[in-house]
Amino acid sequence: MANLRAIRKRVGSVKSTQQITKAMKMVSAAKLKRAQDAIIAARPYARKMREVVQALAARVGEDAHPLLAARETKKLALLVVTTDRGLCGGFNSNLLRATYRFLAANREKYEEIAVFVVGRKAREFLRRRGISLRKEYLNVLGSLSYAHAATLSENLVGGFLAGDFDEVQVVFNEFRSAISQVVRFERLFPISLDQGGGGGAVSGVDFLYEPSQKEILATLLPKYVETQIFRVLLESVAGEHGARMSAMDSATNNAVDMIARLTLQMNRARQATITKELMEIIGGAEALKG
Amino acid sequence: MASTIKLELVTPERMLVSEDVDEVIAPGYEGEFGVLPEHKYYLAILSIGVLRYRKGNEVKKISLGGGFAEVEPERVVVMADVAERAEDIDIERARRAHDRAEAALKEITLDEDTYLKAHAALRRAIIRMAAAE
């Protein structure tokens, strides 16, 4: 039987770990709430933006701007969105494994896949596997603002317009609920227009443009991409906190179980020692009597 | 025939205004334009400026950091990059930002990026101060 002191020490260390995981869980719960609020607050803008862009695109047709026109995809850009910090369960590893599979499966299909990463975890994982990264965005998720999405979009749209790549996809964890996130691949642009009658209501109407249709497209479309990227980042942040919260919750529960088991072991060991001592005393007394 | 227009002003971070109003005056790319009910379909880039809207006799002001406006006969949708109600503006902070930007502009650099940034900051600060007054 393990000695008493060692078990006692072990219980102490598990207890302090439990305290940390409990605190982290609570912090994540608070952050999750904030991230969810941010998603909800960003929705009206994204929705309006989509309405306007779709209506506009339906009126002008896809030749009006390169971002609308699908071209043959020879070079693909992939934006991988992970987190900067770990301890959030399978959040990053699920996504990165899917990404790795995707890269391996599509290596032949494209001339080149340029990888952009958000978050330290993606960088570590992909670098270790010898995948070169076009650009890294680290430490943006802690204090996420629209400006970050704007920078990202600027780089991606810039590369697209310059012909560095023909299509941009993003892989991220979509936020379903606090305990469920789903890995998703999505095409960011060229913007695909599932019109489905959307915008049809006003497509026959004469629109006035200021300053001109062309200039509006040139500013509006990149902005649309920004909102899409912003949404992706918000979803990922909310998912991260949700995942961390449940990971920390189960860690706390495991610690509780472990403490119970160790306490039992400790009591047994203690009792064994007492019994042993008693036997020795009785044995000694018996010996004296005789 | 609609007698009011629904003004919806959204920014990437939140929805700021959603009200029925009588008139909207917005800072367009080529100058201010006014919108009354039954306006033609209109899509415009907005520059940095003050957006005003009137409801009866009450006029409200919002500082705008650029964006878009989509005008329909009964509705105006403003998508602003940044926007703030006049009453929410901290005039002291705006003034400080103004001074800071002005100081930055004085140190003439050849670096276009910093110059543009400082210039934009100055314009924003001026607009916010104008809206708050």
GROMACS .gro file of C-alpha atoms in nm:
model
  423
    1MET     CA    1   0.000   0.000   0.000
    2ALA     CA    2   0.130   0.344  -0.098
    3ASN     CA    3   0.250   0.544   0.194
    4LEU     CA    4   0.027   0.794   0.363
    5ARG     CA    5   0.231   1.105   0.305
    6ALA     CA    6   0.259   1.051  -0.071
    7ILE     CA    7  -0.117   1.006  -0.106
    8ARG     CA    8  -0.188   1.313   0.100
    9LYS     CA    9   0.041   1.518  -0.121
   10ARG     CA   10  -0.126   1.385  -0.431
   11VAL     CA   11  -0.471   1.481  -0.302
   12GLY     CA   12  -0.344   1.831  -0.237
   13SER     CA   13  -0.211   1.868  -0.588
   14VAL     CA   14  -0.529   1.733  -0.748
   15LYS     CA   15  -0.728   1.976  -0.539
   16SER     CA   16  -0.533   2.274  -0.662
   17THR     CA   17  -0.564   2.155  -1.021
   18GLN     CA   18  -0.935   2.127  -0.967
   19GLN     CA   19  -0.946   2.483  -0.844
   20ILE     CA   20  -0.772   2.604  -1.156
   21THR     CA   21  -0.998   2.413  -1.394
   22LYS     CA   22  -1.302   2.535  -1.207
   23ALA     CA   23  -1.187   2.896  -1.237
   24MET     CA   24  -1.110   2.851  -1.606
   25LYS     CA   25  -1.453   2.709  -1.661
   26MET     CA   26  -1.613   3.008  -1.501
   27VAL     CA   27  -1.400   3.252  -1.699
   28SER     CA   28  -1.489   3.073  -2.021
   29ALA     CA   29  -1.858   3.082  -1.936
   30ALA     CA   30  -1.842   3.459  -1.897
   31LYS     CA   31  -1.643   3.499  -2.218
   32LEU     CA   32  -1.881   3.271  -2.402
   33LYS     CA   33  -2.171   3.491  -2.303
   34ARG     CA   34  -1.990   3.794  -2.437
   35ALA     CA   35  -1.896   3.618  -2.761
   36GLN     CA   36  -2.254   3.508  -2.813
   37ASP     CA   37  -2.376   3.861  -2.763
   38ALA     CA   38  -2.124   3.981  -3.018
   39ILE     CA   39  -2.253   3.732  -3.274
   40ILE     CA   40  -2.608   3.845  -3.218
   41ALA     CA   41  -2.509   4.211  -3.239
   42ALA     CA   42  -2.324   4.156  -3.565
   43ARG     CA   43  -2.614   3.978  -3.730
   44PRO     CA   44  -2.824   4.273  -3.851
   45TYR     CA   45  -2.531   4.426  -4.035
   46ALA     CA   46  -2.435   4.098  -4.197
   47ARG     CA   47  -2.793   4.032  -4.300
   48LYS     CA   48  -2.840   4.378  -4.449
   49MET     CA   49  -2.511   4.350  -4.626
   50ARG     CA   50  -2.609   4.021  -4.780
   51GLU     CA   51  -2.943   4.159  -4.894
   52VAL     CA   52  -2.786   4.460  -5.058
   53VAL     CA   53  -2.507   4.265  -5.225
   54GLN     CA   54  -2.739   4.000  -5.353
   55ALA     CA   55  -2.983   4.248  -5.493
   56LEU     CA   56  -2.703   4.444  -5.649
   57ALA     CA   57  -2.533   4.139  -5.795
   58ALA     CA   58  -2.859   4.022  -5.945
   59ARG     CA   59  -2.891   4.355  -6.121
   60VAL     CA   60  -2.538   4.385  -6.253
   61GLY     CA   61  -2.454   4.025  -6.342
   62GLU     CA   62  -2.134   3.847  -6.261
   63ASP     CA   63  -1.909   4.019  -6.510
   64ALA     CA   64  -1.934   4.349  -6.330
   65HIS     CA   65  -1.662   4.273  -6.079
   66PRO     CA   66  -1.393   4.004  -6.048
   67LEU     CA   67  -1.515   3.909  -5.700
   68LEU     CA   68  -1.842   3.797  -5.853
   69ALA     CA   69  -1.701   3.600  -6.140
   70ALA     CA   70  -1.607   3.239  -6.088
   71ARG     CA   71  -1.290   3.146  -6.270
   72GLU     CA   72  -1.112   2.820  -6.304
   73THR     CA   73  -0.946   2.741  -5.974
   74LYS     CA   74  -0.581   2.667  -6.024
   75LYS     CA   75  -0.451   2.817  -5.707
   76LEU     CA   76  -0.649   2.795  -5.392
   77ALA     CA   77  -0.614   2.998  -5.076
   78LEU     CA   78  -0.721   2.835  -4.753
   79LEU     CA   79  -0.781   3.031  -4.437
   80VAL     CA   80  -0.752   2.814  -4.128
   81VAL     CA   81  -0.911   2.957  -3.816
   82THR     CA   82  -0.801   2.810  -3.483
   83THR     CA   83  -0.725   2.950  -3.140
   84ASP     CA   84  -0.418   3.096  -2.978
   85ARG     CA   85  -0.453   2.895  -2.661
   86GLY     CA   86  -0.507   2.533  -2.586
   87LEU     CA   87  -0.701   2.352  -2.314
   88CYS     CA   88  -1.019   2.351  -2.513
   89GLY     CA   89  -1.074   1.983  -2.578
   90GLY     CA   90  -1.080   1.863  -2.935
   91PHE     CA   91  -1.162   2.204  -3.073
   92ASN     CA   92  -0.836   2.259  -3.257
   93SER     CA   93  -0.731   1.903  -3.318
   94ASN     CA   94  -1.057   1.810  -3.492
   95LEU     CA   95  -1.028   2.109  -3.718
   96LEU     CA   96  -0.660   2.064  -3.790
   97ARG     CA   97  -0.699   1.697  -3.868
   98ALA     CA   98  -0.974   1.780  -4.116
   99THR     CA   99  -0.755   2.050  -4.265
  100TYR     CA  100  -0.463   1.815  -4.300
  101ARG     CA  101  -0.681   1.557  -4.471
  102PHE     CA  102  -0.814   1.823  -4.704
  103LEU     CA  103  -0.465   1.938  -4.795
  104ALA     CA  104  -0.347   1.584  -4.856
  105ALA     CA  105  -0.650   1.499  -5.069
  106ASN     CA  106  -0.638   1.812  -5.281
  107ARG     CA  107  -0.268   1.854  -5.332
  108GLU     CA  108  -0.295   1.708  -5.680
  109LYS     CA  109  -0.602   1.900  -5.777
  110TYR     CA  110  -0.456   2.247  -5.751
  111GLU     CA  111  -0.132   2.396  -5.865
  112GLU     CA  112  -0.085   2.551  -5.529
  113ILE     CA  113  -0.266   2.584  -5.201
  114ALA     CA  114  -0.170   2.896  -5.012
  115VAL     CA  115  -0.241   2.854  -4.643
  116PHE     CA  116  -0.331   3.147  -4.422
  117VAL     CA  117  -0.369   3.078  -4.054
  118VAL     CA  118  -0.537   3.251  -3.764
  119GLY     CA  119  -0.421   3.140  -3.422
  120ARG     CA  120  -0.108   2.992  -3.276
  121LYS     CA  121  -0.241   2.637  -3.274
  122ALA     CA  122  -0.276   2.612  -3.650
  123ARG     CA  123   0.071   2.747  -3.695
  124GLU     CA  124   0.228   2.495  -3.461
  125PHE     CA  125   0.042   2.202  -3.610
  126LEU     CA  126   0.099   2.281  -3.975
  127ARG     CA  127   0.458   2.388  -3.934
  128ARG     CA  128   0.543   2.065  -3.761
  129ARG     CA  129   0.409   1.884  -4.064
  130GLY     CA  130   0.619   2.087  -4.299
  131ILE     CA  131   0.341   2.287  -4.459
  132SER     CA  132   0.450   2.634  -4.554
  133LEU     CA  133   0.224   2.913  -4.447
  134ARG     CA  134   0.159   3.219  -4.654
  135LYS     CA  135   0.066   3.438  -4.366
  136GLU     CA  136  -0.002   3.410  -3.994
  137TYR     CA  137  -0.232   3.611  -3.779
  138LEU     CA  138  -0.157   3.554  -3.414
  139ASN     CA  139  -0.305   3.701  -3.100
  140VAL     CA  140  -0.599   3.862  -3.272
  141LEU     CA  141  -0.870   3.650  -3.117
  142GLY     CA  142  -0.834   3.766  -2.759
  143SER     CA  143  -0.948   4.117  -2.843
  144LEU     CA  144  -1.131   4.057  -3.167
  145SER     CA  145  -1.259   4.362  -3.346
  146TYR     CA  146  -1.390   4.437  -3.689
  147ALA     CA  147  -1.057   4.591  -3.782
  148HIS     CA  148  -0.894   4.247  -3.768
  149ALA     CA  149  -1.145   4.110  -4.014
  150ALA     CA  150  -1.077   4.409  -4.234
  151THR     CA  151  -0.702   4.342  -4.243
  152LEU     CA  152  -0.755   3.977  -4.321
  153SER     CA  153  -0.998   4.054  -4.595
  154GLU     CA  154  -0.768   4.316  -4.740
  155ASN     CA  155  -0.489   4.061  -4.774
  156LEU     CA  156  -0.711   3.794  -4.920
  157VAL     CA  157  -0.899   4.016  -5.161
  158GLY     CA  158  -0.574   4.184  -5.261
  159GLY     CA  159  -0.415   3.849  -5.343
  160PHE     CA  160  -0.723   3.742  -5.532
  161LEU     CA  161  -0.739   4.053  -5.744
  162ALA     CA  162  -0.368   4.035  -5.813
  163GLY     CA  163  -0.413   3.679  -5.939
  164ASP     CA  164  -0.218   3.506  -5.661
  165PHE     CA  165  -0.509   3.269  -5.620
  166ASP     CA  166  -0.841   3.204  -5.787
  167GLU     CA  167  -1.055   3.101  -5.499
  168VAL     CA  168  -1.054   3.147  -5.124
  169GLN     CA  169  -1.193   2.896  -4.882
  170VAL     CA  170  -1.210   2.909  -4.508
  171VAL     CA  171  -1.215   2.628  -4.256
  172PHE     CA  172  -1.344   2.707  -3.910
  173ASN     CA  173  -1.547   2.577  -3.620
  174GLU     CA  174  -1.905   2.680  -3.655
  175PHE     CA  175  -2.074   2.761  -3.329
  176ARG     CA  176  -2.379   2.544  -3.278
  177SER     CA  177  -2.414   2.559  -2.903
  178ALA     CA  178  -2.193   2.578  -2.597
  179ILE     CA  179  -2.118   2.209  -2.623
  180SER     CA  180  -2.123   2.156  -2.995
  181GLN     CA  181  -1.903   2.299  -3.269
  182VAL     CA  182  -1.886   2.173  -3.622
  183VAL     CA  183  -1.588   2.195  -3.855
  184ARG     CA  184  -1.692   2.365  -4.176
  185PHE     CA  185  -1.534   2.444  -4.508
  186GLU     CA  186  -1.684   2.741  -4.683
  187ARG     CA  187  -1.606   2.934  -4.995
  188LEU     CA  188  -1.551   3.301  -4.918
  189PHE     CA  189  -1.518   3.426  -5.272
  190PRO     CA  190  -1.567   3.451  -5.567
  191ILE     CA  191  -1.901   3.533  -5.416
  192SER     CA  192  -2.153   3.270  -5.507
  193LEU     CA  193  -2.501   3.393  -5.562
  194ASP     CA  194  -2.772   3.160  -5.467
  195GLN     CA  195  -3.033   3.402  -5.579
  196GLY     CA  196  -3.340   3.193  -5.519
  197GLY     CA  197  -3.560   3.489  -5.605
  198GLY     CA  198  -3.370   3.702  -5.355
  199GLY     CA  199  -3.339   4.055  -5.485
  200GLY     CA  200  -3.578   3.970  -5.764
  201ALA     CA  201  -3.831   4.204  -5.613
  202VAL     CA  202  -3.643   4.513  -5.716
  203SER     CA  203  -3.434   4.384  -6.003
  204GLY     CA  204  -3.654   4.554  -6.259
  205VAL     CA  205  -3.628   4.891  -6.091
  206ASP     CA  206  -3.405   5.169  -6.205
  207PHE     CA  207  -3.138   5.224  -5.945
  208LEU     CA  208  -2.942   5.543  -5.910
  209TYR     CA  209  -2.581   5.504  -5.808
  210GLU     CA  210  -2.351   5.750  -5.645
  211PRO     CA  211  -2.075   5.794  -5.747
  212SER     CA  212  -2.105   5.506  -5.997
  213GLN     CA  213  -2.201   5.145  -6.009
  214LYS     CA  214  -1.844   5.044  -6.064
  215GLU     CA  215  -1.706   5.228  -5.768
  216ILE     CA  216  -1.981   5.104  -5.544
  217LEU     CA  217  -1.903   4.747  -5.638
  218ALA     CA  218  -1.535   4.806  -5.579
  219THR     CA  219  -1.597   4.918  -5.222
  220LEU     CA  220  -1.905   4.720  -5.136
  221LEU     CA  221  -1.784   4.375  -5.233
  222PRO     CA  222  -1.463   4.377  -5.029
  223LYS     CA  223  -1.672   4.500  -4.740
  224TYR     CA  224  -1.906   4.210  -4.787
  225VAL     CA  225  -1.609   3.977  -4.764
  226GLU     CA  226  -1.505   4.154  -4.443
  227THR     CA  227  -1.839   4.087  -4.282
  228GLN     CA  228  -1.817   3.723  -4.382
  229ILE     CA  229  -1.472   3.690  -4.230
  230PHE     CA  230  -1.583   3.878  -3.922
  231ARG     CA  231  -1.867   3.633  -3.879
  232VAL     CA  232  -1.634   3.338  -3.914
  233LEU     CA  233  -1.400   3.480  -3.651
  234LEU     CA  234  -1.685   3.551  -3.412
  235GLU     CA  235  -1.819   3.200  -3.451
  236SER     CA  236  -1.478   3.054  -3.388
  237VAL     CA  237  -1.425   3.263  -3.076
  238ALA     CA  238  -1.762   3.167  -2.934
  239GLY     CA  239  -1.692   2.803  -3.017
  240GLU     CA  240  -1.354   2.821  -2.849
  241HIS     CA  241  -1.500   2.944  -2.524
  242GLY     CA  242  -1.779   2.688  -2.539
  243ALA     CA  243  -1.531   2.409  -2.600
  244ARG     CA  244  -1.304   2.526  -2.322
  245MET     CA  245  -1.594   2.553  -2.086
  246SER     CA  246  -1.702   2.195  -2.139
  247ALA     CA  247  -1.344   2.067  -2.138
  248MET     CA  248  -1.282   2.238  -1.807
  249ASP     CA  249  -1.611   2.114  -1.670
  250SER     CA  250  -1.520   1.752  -1.736
  251ALA     CA  251  -1.169   1.813  -1.600
  252THR     CA  252  -1.323   1.942  -1.279
  253ASN     CA  253  -1.548   1.638  -1.257
  254ASN     CA  254  -1.256   1.407  -1.313
  255ALA     CA  255  -1.070   1.579  -1.035
  256VAL     CA  256  -1.364   1.522  -0.801
  257ASP     CA  257  -1.363   1.151  -0.883
  258MET     CA  258  -0.992   1.128  -0.838
  259ILE     CA  259  -1.001   1.299  -0.502
  260ALA     CA  260  -1.270   1.058  -0.384
  261ARG     CA  261  -1.061   0.762  -0.493
  262LEU     CA  262  -0.745   0.894  -0.333
  263THR     CA  263  -0.923   0.976  -0.009
  264LEU     CA  264  -1.049   0.620   0.012
  265GLN     CA  265  -0.699   0.490  -0.049
  266MET     CA  266  -0.562   0.726   0.211
  267ASN     CA  267  -0.810   0.615   0.476
  268ARG     CA  268  -0.735   0.253   0.409
  269ALA     CA  269  -0.366   0.314   0.444
  270ARG     CA  270  -0.423   0.504   0.767
  271GLN     CA  271  -0.635   0.227   0.909
  272ALA     CA  272  -0.380  -0.033   0.810
  273THR     CA  273  -0.113   0.155   1.000
  274ILE     CA  274  -0.331   0.180   1.312
  275THR     CA  275  -0.411  -0.189   1.297
  276LYS     CA  276  -0.046  -0.270   1.260
  277GLU     CA  277   0.047  -0.056   1.559
  278LEU     CA  278  -0.226  -0.213   1.773
  279MET     CA  279  -0.108  -0.559   1.682
  280GLU     CA  280   0.244  -0.466   1.783
  281ILE     CA  281   0.129  -0.328   2.121
  282ILE     CA  282  -0.085  -0.631   2.191
  283GLY     CA  283   0.193  -0.858   2.080
  284GLY     CA  284   0.437  -0.681   2.313
  285ALA     CA  285   0.198  -0.703   2.607
  286GLU     CA  286   0.139  -1.073   2.544
  287ALA     CA  287   0.511  -1.133   2.538
  288LEU     CA  288   0.560  -0.954   2.874
  289LYS     CA  289   0.277  -1.154   3.035
  290GLY     CA  290   0.432  -1.485   2.938
  291MET     CA  291  -4.828   5.649  -5.021
  292ALA     CA  292  -4.597   5.628  -4.730
  293SER     CA  293  -4.564   5.934  -4.516
  294THR     CA  294  -4.262   5.818  -4.323
  295ILE     CA  295  -3.950   5.624  -4.402
  296LYS     CA  296  -3.804   5.346  -4.199
  297LEU     CA  297  -3.446   5.426  -4.113
  298GLU     CA  298  -3.225   5.135  -4.023
  299LEU     CA  299  -2.869   5.209  -3.927
  300VAL     CA  300  -2.639   4.917  -3.862
  301THR     CA  301  -2.269   4.888  -3.790
  302PRO     CA  302  -2.068   4.566  -3.790
  303GLU     CA  303  -2.080   4.564  -3.413
  304ARG     CA  304  -2.447   4.643  -3.351
  305MET     CA  305  -2.775   4.786  -3.473
  306LEU     CA  306  -2.790   5.152  -3.382
  307VAL     CA  307  -3.117   5.291  -3.516
  308SER     CA  308  -3.439   5.136  -3.632
  309GLU     CA  309  -3.715   5.397  -3.641
  310ASP     CA  310  -3.976   5.555  -3.861
  311VAL     CA  311  -3.865   5.906  -3.951
  312ASP     CA  312  -3.976   6.191  -4.175
  313GLU     CA  313  -3.650   6.284  -4.335
  314VAL     CA  314  -3.291   6.167  -4.353
  315ILE     CA  315  -2.994   6.378  -4.454
  316ALA     CA  316  -2.683   6.177  -4.519
  317PRO     CA  317  -2.325   6.265  -4.612
  318GLY     CA  318  -2.293   6.119  -4.960
  319TYR     CA  319  -1.978   6.064  -5.153
  320GLU     CA  320  -2.037   6.374  -5.363
  321GLY     CA  321  -2.205   6.587  -5.100
  322GLU     CA  322  -2.499   6.566  -4.869
  323PHE     CA  323  -2.827   6.430  -4.992
  324GLY     CA  324  -3.169   6.436  -4.834
  325VAL     CA  325  -3.420   6.154  -4.842
  326LEU     CA  326  -3.792   6.204  -4.810
  327PRO     CA  327  -4.060   5.937  -4.841
  328GLU     CA  328  -4.110   5.803  -5.195
  329HIS     CA  329  -3.750   5.857  -5.287
  330LYS     CA  330  -3.616   5.681  -5.594
  331TYR     CA  331  -3.415   5.363  -5.558
  332TYR     CA  332  -3.070   5.478  -5.477
  333LEU     CA  333  -2.744   5.320  -5.371
  334ALA     CA  334  -2.469   5.546  -5.246
  335ILE     CA  335  -2.132   5.539  -5.082
  336LEU     CA  336  -2.126   5.754  -4.769
  337SER     CA  337  -1.825   5.950  -4.663
  338ILE     CA  338  -1.720   6.047  -4.314
  339GLY     CA  339  -1.973   6.297  -4.192
  340VAL     CA  340  -2.278   6.373  -3.985
  341LEU     CA  341  -2.602   6.197  -4.061
  342ARG     CA  342  -2.917   6.376  -3.950
  343TYR     CA  343  -3.268   6.250  -3.932
  344ARG     CA  344  -3.589   6.431  -3.849
  345LYS     CA  345  -3.898   6.303  -3.681
  346GLY     CA  346  -4.158   6.576  -3.649
  347ASN     CA  347  -3.961   6.870  -3.522
  348GLU     CA  348  -3.698   6.671  -3.354
  349VAL     CA  349  -3.365   6.636  -3.530
  350LYS     CA  350  -3.108   6.380  -3.424
  351LYS     CA  351  -2.749   6.357  -3.527
  352ILE     CA  352  -2.517   6.065  -3.571
  353SER     CA  353  -2.150   6.077  -3.649
  354LEU     CA  354  -2.067   5.844  -3.932
  355GLY     CA  355  -1.733   5.697  -4.033
  356GLY     CA  356  -1.819   5.611  -4.390
  357GLY     CA  357  -2.033   5.332  -4.526
  358PHE     CA  358  -2.322   5.272  -4.763
  359ALA     CA  359  -2.682   5.372  -4.792
  360GLU     CA  360  -2.949   5.186  -4.978
  361VAL     CA  361  -3.256   5.396  -5.035
  362GLU     CA  362  -3.595   5.259  -5.125
  363PRO     CA  363  -3.925   5.449  -5.135
  364GLU     CA  364  -4.020   5.347  -4.784
  365ARG     CA  365  -3.692   5.249  -4.632
  366VAL     CA  366  -3.336   5.366  -4.586
  367VAL     CA  367  -3.071   5.119  -4.486
  368VAL     CA  368  -2.744   5.268  -4.370
  369MET     CA  369  -2.449   5.037  -4.328
  370ALA     CA  370  -2.186   5.233  -4.146
  371ASP     CA  371  -1.831   5.127  -4.075
  372VAL     CA  372  -1.853   5.312  -3.746
  373ALA     CA  373  -2.134   5.523  -3.610
  374GLU     CA  374  -2.219   5.692  -3.286
  375ARG     CA  375  -2.516   5.888  -3.162
  376ALA     CA  376  -2.439   6.249  -3.093
  377GLU     CA  377  -2.548   6.216  -2.732
  378ASP     CA  378  -2.314   5.922  -2.676
  379ILE     CA  379  -2.006   6.104  -2.793
  380ASP     CA  380  -1.756   6.189  -2.527
  381ILE     CA  381  -1.660   6.537  -2.641
  382GLU     CA  382  -1.352   6.543  -2.424
  383ARG     CA  383  -1.222   6.225  -2.576
  384ALA     CA  384  -1.298   6.347  -2.925
  385ARG     CA  385  -1.111   6.667  -2.855
  386ARG     CA  386  -0.811   6.476  -2.728
  387ALA     CA  387  -0.816   6.254  -3.036
  388HIS     CA  388  -0.835   6.568  -3.246
  389ASP     CA  389  -0.532   6.720  -3.080
  390ARG     CA  390  -0.340   6.399  -3.103
  391ALA     CA  391  -0.413   6.357  -3.472
  392GLU     CA  392  -0.324   6.717  -3.541
  393ALA     CA  393   0.007   6.678  -3.362
  394ALA     CA  394   0.079   6.363  -3.558
  395LEU     CA  395   0.009   6.545  -3.883
  396LYS     CA  396   0.251   6.820  -3.797
  397GLU     CA  397   0.537   6.578  -3.791
  398ILE     CA  398   0.556   6.547  -4.163
  399THR     CA  399   0.659   6.207  -4.279
  400LEU     CA  400   0.700   6.058  -4.619
  401ASP     CA  401   0.534   5.742  -4.501
  402GLU     CA  402   0.202   5.762  -4.673
  403ASP     CA  403   0.033   5.506  -4.456
  404THR     CA  404   0.088   5.688  -4.128
  405TYR     CA  405  -0.010   6.013  -4.290
  406LEU     CA  406  -0.337   5.873  -4.416
  407LYS     CA  407  -0.410   5.717  -4.081
  408ALA     CA  408  -0.350   6.039  -3.894
  409HIS     CA  409  -0.550   6.233  -4.148
  410ALA     CA  410  -0.843   5.995  -4.122
  411ALA     CA  411  -0.825   6.013  -3.743
  412LEU     CA  412  -0.836   6.389  -3.759
  413ARG     CA  413  -1.137   6.390  -3.987
  414ARG     CA  414  -1.318   6.144  -3.763
  415ALA     CA  415  -1.248   6.355  -3.457
  416ILE     CA  416  -1.371   6.672  -3.626
  417ILE     CA  417  -1.690   6.501  -3.731
  418ARG     CA  418  -1.755   6.364  -3.389
  419MET     CA  419  -1.710   6.704  -3.238
  420ALA     CA  420  -1.940   6.857  -3.496
  421ALA     CA  421  -2.206   6.596  -3.427
  422ALA     CA  422  -2.186   6.643  -3.054
  423GLU     CA  423  -2.229   7.019  -3.066
   0.00000   0.00000   0.00000
